[in-house]
């Protein structure tokens, strides 16, 4: 071959490899043009189906109730349409479900057995507790008196004992526990003055951010302030957390979002009883007056700021950072890699009907280790008030909803959205994924238990071509594979920019053994206590060089 051809050929080959190697900034795919309803509340179930619902009092959706049922609304109108559906991720089938009480701005969580337990709402649903068993043809069961008091815009959190605390709601400065058993404490309403004290200019701090800390107490954040709370003894354990700087409100209607950053577990080979540090990360929101001024037609810029607070530190301090784009009504999602995706929302205005402007179409990817923010590919569909996003089993993000209107309206400036999309983070285009071939135990885990996982990986995610031509050294040392981790992610309940029960653990690794050139076994430990990982279903991922495997459902009890 002549030299110039060699050069051209090498350049071509090199660019091919570069293209193969270069991570994109993610990509979007329209999964369904319509699911018949607007995904205002979304939950992934352990059978890889996603339950979504909007509200039952705002007109006819585009999908009929099962068995052609109809019902009479309070104002006498007849509604034969469904307001909840199940989307099967394996074949994209949509099945209408029967939810009759009003689920508008309600809350929920997955129970330890995988049942979706969902509470509150408005009107006929204000005291409802609804359950949905994951199975091929199951439907909602509703108990209209499942809560002691009405709860509209409350937050639910699973507790180490497997029950849920339901915190707040409009005009409710209190909490209670569900599901009700025969315990007298289940029928009590406990005062929580913190919620009364943290209301802002518009007297709101709805959907408070709740995170179970690693000592079993509940961290509660509302607008700018936070406490650590012992819900068993109705006692504030810590009120020395500083006010979040910046003068921004972070809860509804100045809606920002919040996550508990990945919990890094133990280092004493499964025997550690010391609780890992817990750090909360809050982004976006709007000035406290944003809602009032938006009603009058002035749409204030949303907040660019984010803050990190180590809630287990002796002297916690907010570390403030800035996103590249301001955002109100954004969702924050923990990805299997431990990065945080900030997605959906608007640049101006507030949560509430007709109050958001300038949709933010670009998600932002945040790396907690480096505090790096990176702008991702934009969607074409505005996802403003009443939109949702959840991580799904294959590591993509399901995005749906958006309805800033009083009813279903497809001609408004920001129409009611019935579509669902999926966003693929850059890790899905940066090389071959590790593949889990087996796990021991297979799915049923207990606490502090050794787990072995067999997997294959293409070294450092490189293409075989790259290996062959460049003979790049793999990242191995003494036969051990570097840059590999095992993560557990809890499937969260997403509504109003907050993913309730979102939680991720980075498991403690004992060793990584090489079996053959691309086959490895990783020995690790399950989480040590229910304070760190409440009982229930989790998605397990093996992550190698920033690329996650497909998620594998495991159950901890
Ligand atoms: C939908 O919105 C448009 C534009 O604001 C309005 O003219 C129309 O009456 C609305 N339709 C319904 C059914 O509310
Ligand atoms: C580890 O993975 C990251 C991607 O998450 C990559 O940038 C880095 O180069 C890797 N390091 C090693 C030693 O493989």
Coordinates of C-alpha atoms and ligand atoms in Angstrom, one line a residue:
X1 CA 0.0 0.0 0.0
X2 CA 1.2 3.5 -0.8
X3 CA 2.1 5.6 2.1
X4 CA -0.7 8.2 1.4
X5 CA -3.3 5.4 1.4
X6 CA -2.0 4.1 4.6
X7 CA -2.3 7.6 6.1
X8 CA -5.9 8.0 4.7
X9 CA -6.8 4.5 5.9
X10 CA -5.4 5.1 9.4
X11 CA -7.1 8.5 9.6
X12 CA -10.4 6.8 8.6
X13 CA -9.9 4.0 11.1
X14 CA -9.0 6.4 13.8
X15 CA -12.0 8.6 13.2
X16 CA -14.2 5.6 13.2
X17 CA -12.8 4.6 16.6
X18 CA -13.1 8.1 17.9
X19 CA -16.8 8.2 16.8
X20 CA -17.3 4.9 18.5
X21 CA -15.6 6.1 21.6
X22 CA -16.9 9.6 22.0
X23 CA -19.8 9.9 24.3
X24 CA -22.6 12.0 22.9
X25 CA -24.7 14.3 25.0
X26 CA -27.5 11.7 25.1
X27 CA -30.4 11.3 22.8
X28 CA -34.2 11.3 22.8
X29 CA -36.7 8.9 21.3
X30 CA -40.5 9.3 21.2
X31 CA -41.8 6.1 22.8
X32 CA -45.5 6.7 22.5
X33 CA -47.3 9.6 20.8
X34 CA -50.1 9.1 23.3
X35 CA -50.8 7.0 26.3
X36 CA -54.3 8.5 26.5
X37 CA -53.6 10.4 29.7
X38 CA -51.1 13.0 30.9
X39 CA -48.4 11.4 33.1
X40 CA -48.7 13.6 36.1
X41 CA -47.7 10.8 38.6
X42 CA -45.3 8.0 37.5
X43 CA -44.0 4.8 39.2
X44 CA -41.9 2.0 37.8
X45 CA -43.0 -1.4 39.1
X46 CA -40.8 -4.5 39.6
X47 CA -42.5 -6.2 36.7
X48 CA -41.2 -3.6 34.3
X49 CA -44.5 -1.9 33.9
X50 CA -45.0 1.7 34.7
X51 CA -48.2 3.0 36.3
X52 CA -49.1 6.6 35.5
X53 CA -52.1 8.7 36.3
X54 CA -53.3 12.3 36.2
X55 CA -56.6 13.4 37.8
X56 CA -60.1 12.3 37.6
X57 CA -62.0 15.6 37.6
X58 CA -60.8 17.5 34.6
X59 CA -62.5 16.1 31.6
X60 CA -62.3 13.2 29.2
X61 CA -58.9 11.7 28.6
X62 CA -58.2 9.9 25.3
X63 CA -58.5 6.4 26.6
X64 CA -61.7 4.6 27.9
X65 CA -62.1 3.0 31.3
X66 CA -61.8 -0.8 31.1
X67 CA -65.0 -2.7 30.4
X68 CA -66.7 0.5 29.1
X69 CA -67.4 1.6 32.6
X70 CA -68.6 5.2 33.2
X71 CA -69.0 7.3 36.3
X72 CA -70.8 10.4 37.3
X73 CA -68.8 13.4 38.4
X74 CA -69.7 15.7 41.2
X75 CA -71.1 18.3 38.8
X76 CA -73.4 15.7 37.1
X77 CA -71.3 15.1 34.0
X78 CA -70.6 11.6 32.9
X79 CA -66.9 10.5 32.4
X80 CA -66.2 7.2 30.7
X81 CA -62.5 7.8 30.3
X82 CA -59.6 6.4 32.3
X83 CA -57.2 8.6 34.2
X84 CA -54.6 5.9 35.0
X85 CA -52.8 3.6 32.7
X86 CA -50.1 0.9 32.8
X87 CA -47.3 1.0 30.2
X88 CA -45.6 -2.3 29.6
X89 CA -42.0 -1.4 28.9
X90 CA -41.3 -4.8 27.2
X91 CA -43.9 -4.2 24.4
X92 CA -45.1 -0.6 24.9
X93 CA -48.7 -1.8 25.4
X94 CA -50.9 0.6 27.3
X95 CA -53.6 -0.8 29.5
X96 CA -56.3 1.5 31.0
X97 CA -56.8 1.2 34.8
X98 CA -59.7 2.1 37.0
X99 CA -58.9 4.9 39.5
X100 CA -62.1 6.7 40.5
X101 CA -61.3 8.9 43.5
X102 CA -59.4 12.1 42.6
X103 CA -55.7 11.6 42.5
X104 CA -54.9 15.2 41.7
X105 CA -51.5 16.1 43.3
X106 CA -51.3 13.0 45.4
X107 CA -48.3 11.0 46.6
X108 CA -47.0 7.5 46.8
X109 CA -44.4 4.8 47.3
X110 CA -43.6 1.2 46.7
X111 CA -44.2 -1.1 49.6
X112 CA -41.7 -3.8 50.6
X113 CA -43.7 -6.4 48.6
X114 CA -43.7 -4.3 45.5
X115 CA -47.3 -3.0 45.9
X116 CA -47.8 0.7 44.9
X117 CA -49.4 2.4 47.9
X118 CA -50.6 5.8 47.0
X119 CA -52.4 8.4 49.0
X120 CA -54.4 11.6 49.1
X121 CA -55.4 14.0 46.4
X122 CA -58.3 16.4 46.0
X123 CA -62.1 16.2 46.5
X124 CA -63.2 12.6 46.5
X125 CA -59.6 11.5 46.9
X126 CA -58.4 13.8 49.6
X127 CA -58.3 11.0 52.2
X128 CA -58.0 8.0 49.9
X129 CA -55.3 5.3 50.1
X130 CA -55.1 3.4 46.9
X131 CA -53.1 0.2 46.2
X132 CA -52.0 -1.3 43.0
X133 CA -50.5 -4.8 43.0
X134 CA -48.1 -5.4 40.1
X135 CA -49.5 -8.2 38.0
X136 CA -50.6 -8.7 34.4
X137 CA -54.2 -7.8 34.9
X138 CA -54.4 -6.1 38.3
X139 CA -56.2 -2.9 38.9
X140 CA -56.5 -0.2 41.6
X141 CA -58.1 -0.8 44.9
X142 CA -59.3 2.3 46.7
X143 CA -60.1 3.1 50.3
X144 CA -61.7 6.5 50.5
X145 CA -61.0 6.8 54.2
X146 CA -57.4 5.5 54.3
X147 CA -56.0 8.7 55.7
X148 CA -57.1 10.3 58.9
X149 CA -57.0 13.8 57.4
X150 CA -57.1 15.2 53.8
X151 CA -53.6 15.4 52.2
X152 CA -53.2 17.2 49.0
X153 CA -49.5 17.9 47.9
X154 CA -48.0 15.7 50.6
X155 CA -44.8 13.7 50.4
X156 CA -44.5 10.0 51.3
X157 CA -41.4 8.2 52.5
X158 CA -40.8 4.5 53.2
X159 CA -39.4 3.9 56.6
X160 CA -37.0 1.2 57.9
X161 CA -40.0 -0.8 59.3
X162 CA -41.6 -0.9 55.8
X163 CA -44.5 1.5 56.6
X164 CA -44.8 5.0 55.1
X165 CA -44.9 8.4 56.7
X166 CA -47.1 10.9 54.8
X167 CA -45.9 14.4 55.5
X168 CA -47.9 17.6 55.1
X169 CA -50.3 18.5 52.4
X170 CA -52.2 21.8 51.8
X171 CA -53.1 23.3 55.2
X172 CA -51.8 20.2 57.0
X173 CA -48.9 20.8 59.3
X174 CA -48.8 17.3 60.4
X175 CA -47.9 13.7 59.5
X176 CA -49.4 10.2 59.8
X177 CA -48.5 6.6 58.9
X178 CA -50.0 4.3 56.3
X179 CA -51.1 1.6 55.7
X180 CA -53.2 1.5 58.8
X181 CA -52.7 -1.5 61.0
X182 CA -54.3 -2.1 64.4
X183 CA -51.6 0.1 66.1
X184 CA -53.2 3.1 67.8
X185 CA -50.4 5.3 66.5
X186 CA -51.6 4.6 63.0
X187 CA -54.8 6.5 63.6
X188 CA -53.1 9.5 65.1
X189 CA -52.2 12.7 63.4
X190 CA -48.9 14.1 64.7
X191 CA -48.3 17.9 64.7
X192 CA -45.3 19.1 62.6
X193 CA -45.0 22.9 63.3
X194 CA -41.9 23.1 61.1
X195 CA -44.3 23.0 58.1
X196 CA -46.3 25.9 59.4
X197 CA -43.1 27.9 60.1
X198 CA -41.5 27.5 56.7
X199 CA -44.3 28.8 54.4
X200 CA -43.1 31.6 52.1
X201 CA -44.7 34.7 50.7
X202 CA -47.6 32.7 49.2
X203 CA -48.0 30.6 52.3
X204 CA -46.8 27.5 50.6
X205 CA -44.1 24.9 50.9
X206 CA -45.9 22.0 49.5
X207 CA -44.4 18.6 48.6
X208 CA -41.7 19.0 51.2
X209 CA -38.5 17.2 50.4
X210 CA -38.2 14.2 52.6
X211 CA -35.1 11.9 52.7
X212 CA -34.5 9.0 55.1
X213 CA -31.1 9.7 56.7
X214 CA -28.7 6.9 57.3
X215 CA -29.4 7.0 61.1
X216 CA -33.1 6.3 60.5
X217 CA -34.3 9.8 61.2
X218 CA -36.2 11.8 58.5
X219 CA -34.6 14.8 56.9
X220 CA -37.3 17.3 55.9
X221 CA -36.6 20.4 53.8
X222 CA -39.1 23.1 53.1
X223 CA -38.3 26.2 50.9
X224 CA -35.0 27.2 52.6
X225 CA -34.9 25.4 56.0
X226 CA -34.4 21.9 57.1
X227 CA -34.7 19.6 60.2
X228 CA -33.7 16.1 61.1
X229 CA -36.8 14.5 62.6
X230 CA -37.5 11.6 64.9
X231 CA -41.0 10.6 63.7
X232 CA -41.3 7.9 66.3
X233 CA -41.1 10.3 69.2
X234 CA -42.4 13.3 67.3
X235 CA -39.2 15.2 68.1
X236 CA -36.9 17.4 66.2
X237 CA -33.4 15.9 66.5
X238 CA -31.5 18.6 64.7
X239 CA -32.5 22.2 63.9
X240 CA -28.9 23.5 63.4
X241 CA -28.9 23.1 59.7
X242 CA -28.1 26.5 58.1
X243 CA -30.7 28.3 56.0
X244 CA -30.0 27.5 52.3
X245 CA -28.4 30.7 50.9
X246 CA -29.7 32.6 47.9
X247 CA -33.2 33.8 48.9
X248 CA -34.8 31.3 46.6
X249 CA -37.8 29.1 47.5
X250 CA -37.5 25.5 46.6
X251 CA -40.9 23.9 47.2
X252 CA -44.2 24.2 45.4
X253 CA -45.1 26.6 43.8
X254 CA -41.5 27.8 43.6
X255 CA -40.7 24.2 42.8
X256 CA -37.1 23.0 42.7
X257 CA -36.0 19.4 43.2
X258 CA -34.0 17.3 45.7
X259 CA -32.0 14.1 45.9
X260 CA -30.1 12.2 48.5
X261 CA -26.8 11.6 46.8
X262 CA -25.6 8.0 46.4
X263 CA -24.8 6.4 49.8
X264 CA -21.3 4.8 49.7
X265 CA -21.4 1.8 51.9
X266 CA -18.9 0.5 54.4
X267 CA -15.3 -0.5 54.3
X268 CA -15.1 -3.2 56.9
X269 CA -16.3 -6.0 54.7
X270 CA -20.0 -6.1 55.5
X271 CA -19.5 -5.9 59.3
X272 CA -19.5 -2.1 59.5
X273 CA -22.3 -0.8 61.6
X274 CA -21.2 2.8 61.2
X275 CA -23.8 4.7 59.1
X276 CA -22.4 6.2 55.9
X277 CA -22.5 9.9 55.4
X278 CA -25.7 11.3 53.8
X279 CA -25.6 14.3 51.5
X280 CA -28.7 16.1 50.1
X281 CA -28.5 18.0 46.8
X282 CA -31.1 20.5 45.9
X283 CA -31.4 22.4 42.6
X284 CA -33.5 25.1 41.0
X285 CA -36.6 26.8 42.3
X286 CA -37.8 30.4 42.1
X287 CA -38.0 33.6 44.1
X288 CA -40.7 33.4 46.8
X289 CA -42.8 36.0 44.9
X290 CA -42.6 34.2 41.5
X291 CA -46.1 32.7 41.8
X292 CA -47.7 36.0 42.7
X293 CA -46.0 37.9 40.0
X294 CA -46.7 35.2 37.4
X295 CA -50.4 35.5 38.2
X296 CA -50.1 39.2 37.4
X297 CA -48.3 38.4 34.1
X298 CA -44.7 38.9 35.0
X299 CA -42.6 35.7 34.8
X300 CA -39.5 36.0 37.0
X301 CA -36.3 34.0 36.1
X302 CA -36.0 30.7 37.9
X303 CA -33.0 29.9 40.1
X304 CA -29.7 28.7 38.7
X305 CA -28.4 27.7 42.1
X306 CA -27.9 24.3 43.6
X307 CA -26.8 23.4 47.1
X308 CA -25.2 20.4 48.8
X309 CA -25.6 19.8 52.5
X310 CA -23.9 16.9 54.3
X311 CA -26.8 16.2 56.7
X312 CA -24.8 13.8 58.8
X313 CA -21.9 16.3 59.4
X314 CA -21.2 17.7 62.8
X315 CA -21.3 21.2 61.4
X316 CA -23.2 21.1 58.2
X317 CA -22.7 23.9 55.7
X318 CA -24.4 24.5 52.4
X319 CA -22.0 24.3 49.4
X320 CA -23.6 26.4 46.7
X321 CA -23.1 25.8 43.0
X322 CA -24.6 27.0 39.7
X323 CA -26.3 25.1 37.0
X324 CA -25.6 26.2 33.4
X325 CA -29.3 26.9 32.9
X326 CA -31.9 28.3 35.4
X327 CA -34.8 25.9 36.1
X328 CA -38.1 25.8 38.0
X329 CA -40.1 22.5 38.0
X330 CA -37.1 20.4 37.1
X331 CA -36.8 16.8 38.1
X332 CA -33.6 15.4 39.6
X333 CA -32.9 11.7 38.9
X334 CA -30.1 9.5 40.2
X335 CA -28.6 7.5 37.4
X336 CA -27.1 4.0 37.9
X337 CA -23.6 5.6 37.6
X338 CA -24.3 7.9 40.6
X339 CA -24.6 11.0 38.4
X340 CA -27.7 13.2 38.6
X341 CA -29.8 14.1 35.7
X342 CA -31.7 17.4 35.9
X343 CA -34.6 17.3 33.4
X344 CA -37.9 19.0 32.5
X345 CA -39.2 22.4 33.7
X346 CA -39.0 26.0 32.7
X347 CA -36.7 29.0 32.8
X348 CA -39.3 31.4 34.1
X349 CA -42.4 31.6 36.3
X350 CA -43.7 29.1 38.8
X351 CA -45.6 25.9 39.2
X352 CA -49.4 26.2 38.8
X353 CA -51.8 26.6 36.0
X354 CA -50.5 28.7 33.1
X355 CA -47.6 30.1 35.2
X356 CA -44.5 28.6 33.6
X357 CA -42.7 30.2 30.6
X358 CA -39.7 29.3 28.4
X359 CA -39.5 25.5 28.8
X360 CA -36.0 24.1 29.4
X361 CA -35.6 21.4 26.7
X362 CA -32.1 20.5 27.6
X363 CA -31.4 18.1 30.5
X364 CA -28.2 18.7 32.5
X365 CA -26.0 15.9 33.7
X366 CA -24.3 16.5 37.0
X367 CA -21.3 14.6 38.3
X368 CA -21.2 14.7 42.1
X369 CA -17.5 13.8 42.3
X370 CA -16.3 16.7 40.2
X371 CA -19.3 19.1 40.5
X372 CA -19.3 19.2 36.8
X373 CA -22.6 20.2 35.0
X374 CA -23.0 19.3 31.3
X375 CA -25.8 20.3 29.0
X376 CA -27.5 17.4 27.2
X377 CA -29.3 17.1 23.9
X378 CA -32.7 18.9 23.9
X379 CA -36.1 17.3 23.6
X380 CA -38.6 18.9 21.3
X381 CA -41.5 18.6 23.7
X382 CA -41.9 21.1 26.6
X383 CA -42.4 19.3 29.9
X384 CA -43.5 21.9 32.3
X385 CA -46.0 21.8 35.2
X386 CA -47.3 18.2 35.9
X387 CA -44.6 16.5 34.0
X388 CA -42.7 13.5 35.3
X389 CA -39.5 11.5 34.7
X390 CA -38.3 8.1 36.1
X391 CA -35.3 5.9 35.6
X392 CA -36.3 2.6 33.9
X393 CA -34.7 -0.9 34.1
X394 CA -32.5 -0.5 31.0
X395 CA -30.8 2.6 32.4
X396 CA -32.8 5.1 30.2
X397 CA -35.1 7.8 31.6
X398 CA -38.8 7.7 30.8
X399 CA -40.3 11.2 30.5
X400 CA -44.0 12.1 30.3
X401 CA -46.8 14.5 31.1
X402 CA -46.9 18.2 31.2
X403 CA -50.2 19.9 31.7
X404 CA -50.2 23.5 32.9
X405 CA -53.9 23.8 32.0
X406 CA -57.1 23.5 33.9
X407 CA -58.3 20.7 31.7
X408 CA -57.2 18.6 28.8
X409 CA -56.4 21.2 26.2
X410 CA -54.4 20.4 23.1
X411 CA -54.4 23.9 21.6
X412 CA -53.1 26.0 24.5
X413 CA -49.6 27.6 24.3
X414 CA -48.3 24.7 26.4
X415 CA -50.7 21.9 25.5
X416 CA -51.6 18.9 27.6
X417 CA -49.0 16.3 26.7
X418 CA -50.1 12.7 26.3
X419 CA -46.8 11.5 24.9
X420 CA -44.0 9.7 26.5
X421 CA -40.3 9.9 25.5
X422 CA -37.2 8.2 26.6
X423 CA -33.9 9.9 27.2
X424 CA -30.7 7.9 26.8
X425 CA -27.9 9.3 28.9
X426 CA -24.4 9.5 27.2
X427 CA -23.4 6.2 28.9
X428 CA -25.6 4.4 26.4
X429 CA -23.6 5.6 23.5
X430 CA -20.1 5.3 24.9
X431 CA -19.3 1.7 24.3
X432 CA -20.5 -1.8 25.0
X433 CA -22.3 -2.3 28.3
X434 CA -21.2 -4.8 31.0
X435 CA -23.5 -7.8 31.0
X436 CA -24.6 -9.5 34.2
X437 CA -24.6 -13.3 33.6
X438 CA -25.6 -14.5 37.0
X439 CA -25.9 -13.4 40.6
X440 CA -25.8 -15.3 43.9
X441 CA -28.2 -15.0 45.6
X442 CA -30.3 -14.5 42.5
X443 CA -32.8 -12.0 43.7
X444 CA -33.7 -12.4 47.4
X445 CA -31.2 -10.5 49.5
X446 CA -31.0 -10.0 53.2
X447 CA -29.0 -7.4 55.0
X448 CA -25.1 -7.6 55.3
X449 CA -25.0 -10.5 53.0
X450 CA -22.2 -11.5 50.7
X451 CA -23.3 -11.3 47.0
X452 CA -21.4 -12.5 44.0
X453 CA -22.2 -11.3 40.5
X454 CA -20.8 -12.8 37.3
X455 CA -20.4 -10.4 34.5
X456 CA -18.6 -9.8 31.2
X457 CA -17.2 -6.5 30.1
X458 CA -15.3 -5.2 27.2
X459 CA -12.3 -3.7 28.9
X460 CA -12.8 0.0 29.7
X461 CA -15.7 0.0 27.2
X462 CA -13.2 0.0 24.3
X463 CA -14.1 -1.5 21.0
X464 CA -12.3 -4.7 20.0
X465 CA -10.9 -2.7 17.0
X466 CA -9.3 -0.3 19.4
X467 CA -7.8 -3.1 21.4
X468 CA -6.5 -4.8 18.3
X469 CA -4.9 -1.8 16.6
X470 CA -3.7 0.1 19.6
X471 CA -3.0 -2.7 22.1
X472 CA -4.0 -0.3 24.8
X473 CA -3.4 -1.7 28.2
X474 CA -6.5 -2.7 30.0
X475 CA -7.0 -1.1 33.4
X476 CA -6.1 -4.1 35.4
X477 CA -3.8 -4.6 38.3
X478 CA -3.0 -8.0 39.7
X479 CA -5.9 -9.4 37.7
X480 CA -8.3 -7.0 39.3
X481 CA -10.6 -4.8 37.2
X482 CA -10.6 -1.2 38.2
X483 CA -13.4 1.3 37.9
X484 CA -16.1 -1.1 38.6
X485 CA -19.0 -0.6 41.0
X486 CA -22.3 -2.2 42.0
X487 CA -25.2 0.1 42.6
X488 CA -28.7 -0.3 43.9
X489 CA -31.4 2.1 42.9
X490 CA -34.8 2.3 44.5
X491 CA -37.7 2.8 42.0
X492 CA -39.2 6.2 43.0
X493 CA -42.6 7.8 42.8
X494 CA -42.4 10.9 40.7
X495 CA -44.7 13.9 40.7
X496 CA -44.4 17.6 40.9
X497 CA -40.6 17.5 40.4
X498 CA -39.9 15.3 43.4
X499 CA -39.0 11.7 43.3
X500 CA -40.2 10.3 46.6
X501 CA -38.1 7.5 48.0
X502 CA -35.4 8.0 45.4
X503 CA -32.3 6.3 46.9
X504 CA -29.1 4.8 45.7
X505 CA -26.4 2.7 47.4
X506 CA -22.9 2.0 46.1
X507 CA -22.2 -1.4 47.5
X508 CA -19.1 -2.3 49.4
X509 CA -16.9 -4.4 47.1
X510 CA -14.7 -7.2 48.6
X511 CA -12.9 -8.2 45.4
X512 CA -13.2 -8.5 41.6
X513 CA -11.9 -11.8 40.3
X514 CA -11.1 -12.4 36.6
X515 CA -12.3 -15.7 35.3
X516 CA -11.4 -15.4 31.6
X517 CA -10.3 -12.5 29.3
X518 CA -13.6 -10.7 29.6
X519 CA -15.4 -12.5 32.4
X520 CA -15.3 -11.4 36.0
X521 CA -16.9 -12.1 39.3
X522 CA -17.5 -9.3 41.7
X523 CA -17.9 -10.1 45.4
X524 CA -19.7 -7.5 47.4
X525 CA -22.1 -7.0 50.3
X526 CA -25.7 -6.1 50.5
X527 CA -26.6 -3.0 52.5
X528 CA -26.1 -3.4 56.2
X529 CA -29.4 -2.2 57.7
X530 CA -32.9 -1.1 56.9
X531 CA -32.0 2.5 57.9
X532 CA -29.7 2.5 54.9
X533 CA -31.8 0.5 52.6
X534 CA -35.5 0.1 53.6
X535 CA -36.9 -3.3 52.6
X536 CA -38.2 -3.6 49.1
X537 CA -37.3 -3.8 45.5
X538 CA -34.2 -2.3 44.0
X539 CA -32.5 -2.2 40.6
X540 CA -29.0 -3.6 40.7
X541 CA -26.5 -2.3 38.2
X542 CA -22.8 -3.3 37.5
X543 CA -21.1 -0.1 36.3
X544 CA -17.7 -0.4 34.6
X545 CA -15.9 2.8 33.5
X546 CA -19.0 4.8 33.7
X547 CA -21.2 2.4 31.7
X548 CA -24.0 0.6 33.5
X549 CA -25.3 -2.9 32.8
X550 CA -29.0 -3.4 32.4
X551 CA -30.7 -3.2 35.7
X552 CA -31.6 -6.4 37.5
X553 CA -34.4 -6.5 40.1
X554 CA -33.4 -7.6 43.5
X555 CA -35.5 -7.7 46.7
X556 CA -34.1 -6.9 50.1
X557 CA -35.9 -8.0 53.3
Ligands
LIG1 C1 -58.2 25.5 25.1 O1 -57.4 26.6 25.0 C2 -57.8 27.6 24.1 C3 -56.7 28.7 24.1 O2 -56.6 29.3 25.3 C4 -59.1 28.1 24.4 O3 -59.5 29.0 23.4 C5 -60.1 26.9 24.4 O4 -61.4 27.4 24.9 C6 -59.6 25.9 25.4 N1 -60.4 24.7 25.3 C7 -61.0 24.1 26.3 C8 -61.7 22.8 26.0 O5 -60.8 24.5 27.4
LIG2 C1 -13.0 5.3 35.0 O1 -14.2 5.6 34.4 C2 -14.3 6.9 33.9 C3 -15.7 7.1 33.4 O2 -16.6 7.1 34.4 C4 -13.2 7.3 32.9 O3 -13.3 8.6 32.6 C5 -11.9 7.0 33.6 O4 -10.9 7.2 32.6 C6 -11.8 5.5 34.0 N1 -10.6 5.3 34.7 C7 -9.9 4.1 34.6 C8 -8.7 4.0 35.4 O5 -10.3 3.2 33.9

